[in-house]
Amino acid sequence: MKLSVIVPVYNVEKFLPRCLDSLLRQGMKTTEWEVICVNDGSPDNSAVILTEYEMKYPNLFRVITQENQGLGGARNTGTALAQGEYVTYLDSDDYIIDNAY
C-alpha cells in the first residue's frame, strides 16, 4: 500500500461529507491507499456519517472510535494503524482538490 490518509474527526458533521467526498475523487485504486478516520469521541452526528462512508466504501474507509484525546491523540492513533508507505493528514473540516494524491 502506498498511502495512508489520517482524518481526525471531532464535532464536524457540517463539514465531514465534503471532506470525505473530496477523498473519493483522488483517482487512486483502493488497493493503493487507505483512509483512516479517527472519531475522537465526537458528540455530534459525525459517527453516523463515518459509518455510512465505511459501509458504502469498505475497501477504502476505516473508522476508529476512541474517547476524546485531542487532535494529536487522534492523529497518533491513526498513524499507529497506518499501513501505507507514506502517511498524510487531512483535517475533517477541510478538503483536498481532485487528483491531488
Short mmCIF file of N, CA, C and O in Angstrom, two decimals:
data_model
loop_
_atom_site.label_atom_id
_atom_site.label_comp_id
_atom_site.label_asym_id
_atom_site.label_seq_id
_atom_site.Cartn_x
_atom_site.Cartn_y
_atom_site.Cartn_z
N MET A 1 0.84 -1.17 0.00
CA MET A 1 0.00 0.00 0.00
C MET A 1 0.90 1.25 0.00
O MET A 1 1.85 1.33 0.75
N LYS A 2 0.54 2.18 -0.84
CA LYS A 2 1.36 3.38 -1.00
C LYS A 2 1.06 4.46 0.04
O LYS A 2 1.97 5.09 0.56
N LEU A 3 -0.23 4.73 0.30
CA LEU A 3 -0.59 5.92 1.06
C LEU A 3 -1.65 5.64 2.11
O LEU A 3 -2.63 4.94 1.84
N SER A 4 -1.46 6.23 3.29
CA SER A 4 -2.48 6.24 4.33
C SER A 4 -2.83 7.70 4.61
O SER A 4 -1.93 8.52 4.84
N VAL A 5 -4.11 8.00 4.56
CA VAL A 5 -4.59 9.34 4.89
C VAL A 5 -5.31 9.25 6.23
O VAL A 5 -6.26 8.49 6.38
N ILE A 6 -4.84 10.04 7.19
CA ILE A 6 -5.42 10.05 8.53
C ILE A 6 -6.34 11.26 8.64
O ILE A 6 -5.92 12.39 8.37
N VAL A 7 -7.60 11.02 9.02
CA VAL A 7 -8.58 12.10 9.18
C VAL A 7 -9.09 12.08 10.62
O VAL A 7 -9.91 11.24 10.98
N PRO A 8 -8.58 12.99 11.48
CA PRO A 8 -9.11 13.09 12.83
C PRO A 8 -10.48 13.77 12.80
O PRO A 8 -10.66 14.76 12.08
N VAL A 9 -11.44 13.23 13.53
CA VAL A 9 -12.82 13.74 13.45
C VAL A 9 -13.32 14.10 14.84
O VAL A 9 -13.33 13.26 15.74
N TYR A 10 -13.74 15.36 14.98
CA TYR A 10 -14.37 15.79 16.23
C TYR A 10 -15.33 16.94 15.93
O TYR A 10 -14.89 18.02 15.52
N ASN A 11 -16.61 16.70 16.11
CA ASN A 11 -17.63 17.74 16.04
C ASN A 11 -17.64 18.50 14.71
O ASN A 11 -17.68 19.72 14.69
N VAL A 12 -17.63 17.76 13.61
CA VAL A 12 -17.54 18.38 12.27
C VAL A 12 -18.61 17.88 11.32
O VAL A 12 -18.41 17.85 10.10
N GLU A 13 -19.77 17.52 11.83
CA GLU A 13 -20.80 16.94 10.97
C GLU A 13 -21.16 17.83 9.78
O GLU A 13 -21.52 17.32 8.72
N LYS A 14 -21.03 19.14 9.91
CA LYS A 14 -21.37 20.05 8.81
C LYS A 14 -20.33 20.01 7.69
O LYS A 14 -20.64 20.30 6.54
N PHE A 15 -19.10 19.67 8.00
CA PHE A 15 -18.01 19.71 7.03
C PHE A 15 -17.55 18.32 6.56
O PHE A 15 -16.92 18.20 5.52
N LEU A 16 -17.84 17.31 7.33
CA LEU A 16 -17.31 15.97 7.08
C LEU A 16 -17.66 15.38 5.71
O LEU A 16 -16.77 14.84 5.04
N PRO A 17 -18.91 15.46 5.25
CA PRO A 17 -19.19 14.89 3.92
C PRO A 17 -18.34 15.51 2.81
O PRO A 17 -17.85 14.79 1.93
N ARG A 18 -18.14 16.81 2.86
CA ARG A 18 -17.31 17.45 1.83
C ARG A 18 -15.87 16.93 1.89
O ARG A 18 -15.24 16.68 0.87
N CYS A 19 -15.35 16.76 3.09
CA CYS A 19 -14.01 16.23 3.27
C CYS A 19 -13.90 14.82 2.68
O CYS A 19 -13.00 14.53 1.89
N LEU A 20 -14.80 13.94 3.08
CA LEU A 20 -14.75 12.55 2.64
C LEU A 20 -15.02 12.42 1.15
O LEU A 20 -14.40 11.60 0.46
N ASP A 21 -15.94 13.22 0.63
CA ASP A 21 -16.21 13.19 -0.81
C ASP A 21 -14.99 13.63 -1.60
O ASP A 21 -14.71 13.09 -2.68
N SER A 22 -14.23 14.58 -1.08
CA SER A 22 -13.03 15.02 -1.79
C SER A 22 -12.01 13.88 -1.87
O SER A 22 -11.28 13.76 -2.85
N LEU A 23 -11.98 13.04 -0.86
CA LEU A 23 -11.07 11.90 -0.89
C LEU A 23 -11.50 10.87 -1.92
O LEU A 23 -10.65 10.19 -2.51
N LEU A 24 -12.78 10.77 -2.16
CA LEU A 24 -13.27 9.82 -3.17
C LEU A 24 -12.89 10.23 -4.59
O LEU A 24 -12.93 9.42 -5.50
N ARG A 25 -12.50 11.47 -4.78
CA ARG A 25 -12.16 11.98 -6.12
C ARG A 25 -10.65 12.05 -6.35
O ARG A 25 -10.17 12.90 -7.09
N GLN A 26 -9.92 11.13 -5.77
CA GLN A 26 -8.47 11.15 -5.92
C GLN A 26 -7.97 10.29 -7.08
O GLN A 26 -6.81 10.39 -7.48
N GLY A 27 -8.81 9.46 -7.63
CA GLY A 27 -8.43 8.69 -8.82
C GLY A 27 -7.45 7.56 -8.56
O GLY A 27 -6.85 7.04 -9.50
N MET A 28 -7.27 7.17 -7.31
CA MET A 28 -6.36 6.07 -6.98
C MET A 28 -7.15 4.78 -6.81
O MET A 28 -8.30 4.80 -6.38
N LYS A 29 -6.50 3.66 -7.11
CA LYS A 29 -7.12 2.37 -6.87
C LYS A 29 -7.18 2.13 -5.36
O LYS A 29 -6.27 2.50 -4.62
N THR A 30 -8.24 1.47 -4.90
CA THR A 30 -8.39 1.25 -3.47
C THR A 30 -7.31 0.33 -2.91
O THR A 30 -7.09 0.31 -1.70
N THR A 31 -6.62 -0.40 -3.76
CA THR A 31 -5.52 -1.23 -3.28
C THR A 31 -4.25 -0.42 -3.03
O THR A 31 -3.32 -0.91 -2.42
N GLU A 32 -4.23 0.82 -3.50
CA GLU A 32 -3.04 1.66 -3.38
C GLU A 32 -3.05 2.54 -2.12
O GLU A 32 -2.02 3.08 -1.75
N TRP A 33 -4.23 2.70 -1.50
CA TRP A 33 -4.31 3.62 -0.38
C TRP A 33 -5.44 3.30 0.55
O TRP A 33 -6.29 2.46 0.25
N GLU A 34 -5.45 3.96 1.70
CA GLU A 34 -6.49 3.78 2.70
C GLU A 34 -6.77 5.13 3.36
O GLU A 34 -5.91 6.02 3.37
N VAL A 35 -7.98 5.27 3.89
CA VAL A 35 -8.36 6.45 4.65
C VAL A 35 -8.76 5.96 6.04
O VAL A 35 -9.69 5.17 6.18
N ILE A 36 -8.02 6.42 7.04
CA ILE A 36 -8.31 6.06 8.43
C ILE A 36 -8.93 7.27 9.11
O ILE A 36 -8.28 8.29 9.30
N CYS A 37 -10.21 7.14 9.44
CA CYS A 37 -10.93 8.22 10.12
C CYS A 37 -10.98 7.88 11.60
O CYS A 37 -11.47 6.82 11.99
N VAL A 38 -10.47 8.78 12.42
CA VAL A 38 -10.44 8.55 13.86
C VAL A 38 -11.49 9.45 14.51
O VAL A 38 -11.30 10.66 14.62
N ASN A 39 -12.60 8.83 14.91
CA ASN A 39 -13.65 9.55 15.62
C ASN A 39 -13.18 9.74 17.06
O ASN A 39 -13.13 8.79 17.84
N ASP A 40 -12.83 10.96 17.40
CA ASP A 40 -12.23 11.27 18.69
C ASP A 40 -13.30 11.65 19.72
O ASP A 40 -13.24 12.70 20.34
N GLY A 41 -14.29 10.77 19.87
CA GLY A 41 -15.34 11.00 20.85
C GLY A 41 -16.28 12.13 20.49
O GLY A 41 -16.81 12.81 21.36
N SER A 42 -16.51 12.33 19.22
CA SER A 42 -17.34 13.44 18.75
C SER A 42 -18.78 13.32 19.25
O SER A 42 -19.41 12.28 19.08
N PRO A 43 -19.32 14.40 19.86
CA PRO A 43 -20.67 14.34 20.42
C PRO A 43 -21.78 14.59 19.39
O PRO A 43 -22.95 14.43 19.71
N ASP A 44 -21.44 14.99 18.17
CA ASP A 44 -22.46 15.27 17.16
C ASP A 44 -22.72 14.03 16.31
O ASP A 44 -22.45 12.92 16.72
N ASN A 45 -23.23 14.21 15.11
CA ASN A 45 -23.56 13.08 14.23
C ASN A 45 -22.40 12.65 13.33
O ASN A 45 -22.62 11.94 12.35
N SER A 46 -21.20 13.06 13.65
CA SER A 46 -20.04 12.66 12.84
C SER A 46 -19.90 11.14 12.76
O SER A 46 -19.58 10.59 11.70
N ALA A 47 -20.16 10.44 13.86
CA ALA A 47 -20.03 8.98 13.88
C ALA A 47 -20.99 8.32 12.88
O ALA A 47 -20.65 7.35 12.22
N VAL A 48 -22.20 8.85 12.77
CA VAL A 48 -23.19 8.32 11.83
C VAL A 48 -22.69 8.50 10.39
O VAL A 48 -22.77 7.58 9.57
N ILE A 49 -22.16 9.66 10.10
CA ILE A 49 -21.64 9.95 8.76
C ILE A 49 -20.47 9.02 8.45
O ILE A 49 -20.39 8.44 7.36
N LEU A 50 -19.56 8.85 9.39
CA LEU A 50 -18.41 7.97 9.19
C LEU A 50 -18.85 6.53 8.91
O LEU A 50 -18.31 5.86 8.02
N THR A 51 -19.84 6.06 9.66
CA THR A 51 -20.35 4.70 9.46
C THR A 51 -20.93 4.53 8.06
O THR A 51 -20.71 3.50 7.41
N GLU A 52 -21.64 5.55 7.59
CA GLU A 52 -22.21 5.48 6.24
C GLU A 52 -21.12 5.33 5.18
O GLU A 52 -21.24 4.51 4.26
N TYR A 53 -20.06 6.10 5.30
CA TYR A 53 -18.97 6.02 4.32
C TYR A 53 -18.22 4.70 4.43
O TYR A 53 -17.85 4.10 3.42
N GLU A 54 -18.01 4.23 5.65
CA GLU A 54 -17.31 2.96 5.84
C GLU A 54 -18.11 1.80 5.25
O GLU A 54 -17.55 0.89 4.64
N MET A 55 -19.44 1.85 5.40
CA MET A 55 -20.28 0.79 4.86
C MET A 55 -20.35 0.87 3.33
O MET A 55 -20.36 -0.17 2.66
N LYS A 56 -20.39 2.06 2.79
CA LYS A 56 -20.51 2.24 1.35
C LYS A 56 -19.18 1.98 0.63
O LYS A 56 -19.17 1.50 -0.50
N TYR A 57 -18.06 2.29 1.28
CA TYR A 57 -16.74 2.14 0.67
C TYR A 57 -15.81 1.37 1.62
O TYR A 57 -14.80 1.90 2.09
N PRO A 58 -16.13 0.10 1.90
CA PRO A 58 -15.36 -0.65 2.91
C PRO A 58 -13.91 -0.92 2.50
O PRO A 58 -13.08 -1.19 3.37
N ASN A 59 -13.61 -0.86 1.23
CA ASN A 59 -12.24 -1.10 0.79
C ASN A 59 -11.35 0.13 0.89
O ASN A 59 -10.15 0.05 0.63
N LEU A 60 -11.94 1.26 1.23
CA LEU A 60 -11.16 2.50 1.33
C LEU A 60 -11.18 3.09 2.73
O LEU A 60 -10.14 3.39 3.29
N PHE A 61 -12.37 3.22 3.32
CA PHE A 61 -12.50 3.90 4.62
C PHE A 61 -12.47 2.91 5.77
O PHE A 61 -13.12 1.87 5.73
N ARG A 62 -11.70 3.27 6.78
CA ARG A 62 -11.67 2.52 8.04
C ARG A 62 -11.93 3.53 9.16
O ARG A 62 -11.29 4.57 9.23
N VAL A 63 -12.87 3.21 10.03
CA VAL A 63 -13.26 4.12 11.11
C VAL A 63 -12.81 3.54 12.45
O VAL A 63 -13.08 2.38 12.76
N ILE A 64 -12.12 4.36 13.21
CA ILE A 64 -11.68 4.01 14.55
C ILE A 64 -12.38 4.98 15.50
O ILE A 64 -12.39 6.18 15.25
N THR A 65 -12.95 4.46 16.57
CA THR A 65 -13.61 5.31 17.55
C THR A 65 -12.86 5.22 18.88
O THR A 65 -12.51 4.12 19.32
N GLN A 66 -12.61 6.39 19.47
CA GLN A 66 -11.92 6.43 20.75
C GLN A 66 -12.48 7.56 21.60
O GLN A 66 -13.18 8.43 21.10
N GLU A 67 -12.17 7.53 22.89
CA GLU A 67 -12.52 8.65 23.76
C GLU A 67 -11.68 9.84 23.35
O GLU A 67 -10.57 9.69 22.84
N ASN A 68 -12.19 11.03 23.62
CA ASN A 68 -11.51 12.24 23.19
C ASN A 68 -10.10 12.34 23.75
O ASN A 68 -9.89 12.26 24.95
N GLN A 69 -9.14 12.48 22.83
CA GLN A 69 -7.73 12.65 23.19
C GLN A 69 -7.14 13.89 22.54
O GLN A 69 -5.95 14.12 22.62
N GLY A 70 -7.96 14.63 21.83
CA GLY A 70 -7.48 15.82 21.15
C GLY A 70 -6.93 15.48 19.78
O GLY A 70 -6.76 14.32 19.41
N LEU A 71 -6.63 16.52 19.02
CA LEU A 71 -6.16 16.36 17.64
C LEU A 71 -4.91 15.50 17.56
O LEU A 71 -4.82 14.57 16.74
N GLY A 72 -3.94 15.77 18.40
CA GLY A 72 -2.69 15.00 18.38
C GLY A 72 -2.92 13.54 18.70
O GLY A 72 -2.35 12.65 18.07
N GLY A 73 -3.78 13.28 19.68
CA GLY A 73 -4.08 11.90 20.04
C GLY A 73 -4.76 11.14 18.92
O GLY A 73 -4.47 9.97 18.67
N ALA A 74 -5.69 11.81 18.24
CA ALA A 74 -6.38 11.17 17.11
C ALA A 74 -5.40 10.90 15.96
O ALA A 74 -5.43 9.83 15.34
N ARG A 75 -4.53 11.85 15.68
CA ARG A 75 -3.52 11.63 14.64
C ARG A 75 -2.58 10.49 15.01
O ARG A 75 -2.21 9.67 14.16
N ASN A 76 -2.19 10.44 16.27
CA ASN A 76 -1.29 9.37 16.71
C ASN A 76 -1.95 7.99 16.58
O ASN A 76 -1.31 7.03 16.17
N THR A 77 -3.22 7.90 16.93
CA THR A 77 -3.95 6.64 16.79
C THR A 77 -3.98 6.20 15.34
O THR A 77 -3.69 5.05 15.02
N GLY A 78 -4.34 7.12 14.44
CA GLY A 78 -4.37 6.80 13.02
C GLY A 78 -3.01 6.41 12.47
O GLY A 78 -2.88 5.45 11.71
N THR A 79 -1.99 7.11 12.88
CA THR A 79 -0.63 6.83 12.41
C THR A 79 -0.18 5.44 12.85
O THR A 79 0.45 4.71 12.08
N ALA A 80 -0.52 5.06 14.07
CA ALA A 80 -0.14 3.74 14.57
C ALA A 80 -0.79 2.61 13.77
O ALA A 80 -0.23 1.51 13.68
N LEU A 81 -1.94 2.88 13.17
CA LEU A 81 -2.67 1.86 12.40
C LEU A 81 -2.38 1.92 10.90
O LEU A 81 -2.81 1.05 10.16
N ALA A 82 -1.68 2.95 10.48
CA ALA A 82 -1.44 3.15 9.04
C ALA A 82 -0.60 2.03 8.44
O ALA A 82 0.37 1.57 9.05
N GLN A 83 -0.99 1.62 7.25
CA GLN A 83 -0.28 0.56 6.53
C GLN A 83 0.46 1.09 5.30
O GLN A 83 1.17 0.35 4.65
N GLY A 84 0.29 2.36 5.00
CA GLY A 84 0.89 2.93 3.80
C GLY A 84 2.37 3.21 3.95
O GLY A 84 2.88 3.44 5.04
N GLU A 85 3.04 3.20 2.82
CA GLU A 85 4.45 3.58 2.78
C GLU A 85 4.60 5.06 3.15
O GLU A 85 5.58 5.46 3.76
N TYR A 86 3.60 5.86 2.76
CA TYR A 86 3.56 7.28 3.08
C TYR A 86 2.30 7.56 3.89
O TYR A 86 1.28 6.91 3.71
N VAL A 87 2.40 8.54 4.79
CA VAL A 87 1.27 8.93 5.63
C VAL A 87 1.06 10.43 5.48
O VAL A 87 2.01 11.20 5.49
N THR A 88 -0.21 10.81 5.34
CA THR A 88 -0.55 12.23 5.31
C THR A 88 -1.80 12.44 6.16
O THR A 88 -2.46 11.48 6.54
N TYR A 89 -2.09 13.69 6.45
CA TYR A 89 -3.21 14.04 7.32
C TYR A 89 -4.11 15.03 6.61
O TYR A 89 -3.64 15.92 5.92
N LEU A 90 -5.40 14.86 6.81
CA LEU A 90 -6.38 15.80 6.28
C LEU A 90 -7.35 16.13 7.41
O LEU A 90 -7.99 15.22 7.97
N ASP A 91 -7.44 17.40 7.77
CA ASP A 91 -8.38 17.79 8.81
C ASP A 91 -9.80 17.63 8.29
O ASP A 91 -10.10 17.91 7.13
N SER A 92 -10.69 17.19 9.16
CA SER A 92 -12.05 16.85 8.76
C SER A 92 -12.92 18.05 8.43
O SER A 92 -14.00 17.89 7.87
N ASP A 93 -12.47 19.25 8.73
CA ASP A 93 -13.21 20.44 8.32
C ASP A 93 -12.60 21.06 7.07
O ASP A 93 -12.91 22.19 6.71
N ASP A 94 -11.76 20.30 6.39
CA ASP A 94 -11.09 20.75 5.18
C ASP A 94 -11.37 19.74 4.07
O ASP A 94 -12.05 18.74 4.27
N TYR A 95 -10.84 19.99 2.89
CA TYR A 95 -10.99 19.06 1.78
C TYR A 95 -9.75 19.20 0.89
O TYR A 95 -8.95 20.11 1.05
N ILE A 96 -9.63 18.29 -0.05
CA ILE A 96 -8.46 18.28 -0.93
C ILE A 96 -8.95 18.34 -2.39
O ILE A 96 -10.01 17.81 -2.71
N ILE A 97 -8.17 18.98 -3.24
CA ILE A 97 -8.58 19.10 -4.65
C ILE A 97 -8.52 17.74 -5.33
O ILE A 97 -7.82 16.84 -4.90
N ASP A 98 -9.29 17.60 -6.40
CA ASP A 98 -9.36 16.34 -7.14
C ASP A 98 -7.97 15.92 -7.63
O ASP A 98 -7.18 16.75 -8.09
N ASN A 99 -7.70 14.63 -7.52
CA ASN A 99 -6.48 14.01 -8.03
C ASN A 99 -5.19 14.55 -7.41
O ASN A 99 -4.13 14.45 -8.01
N ALA A 100 -5.27 15.12 -6.22
CA ALA A 100 -4.08 15.66 -5.57
C ALA A 100 -3.11 14.55 -5.16
O ALA A 100 -1.90 14.74 -5.19
N TYR A 101 -3.65 13.42 -4.75
CA TYR A 101 -2.80 12.31 -4.33
C TYR A 101 -2.40 11.45 -5.52
O TYR A 101 -1.51 10.71 -5.49
#
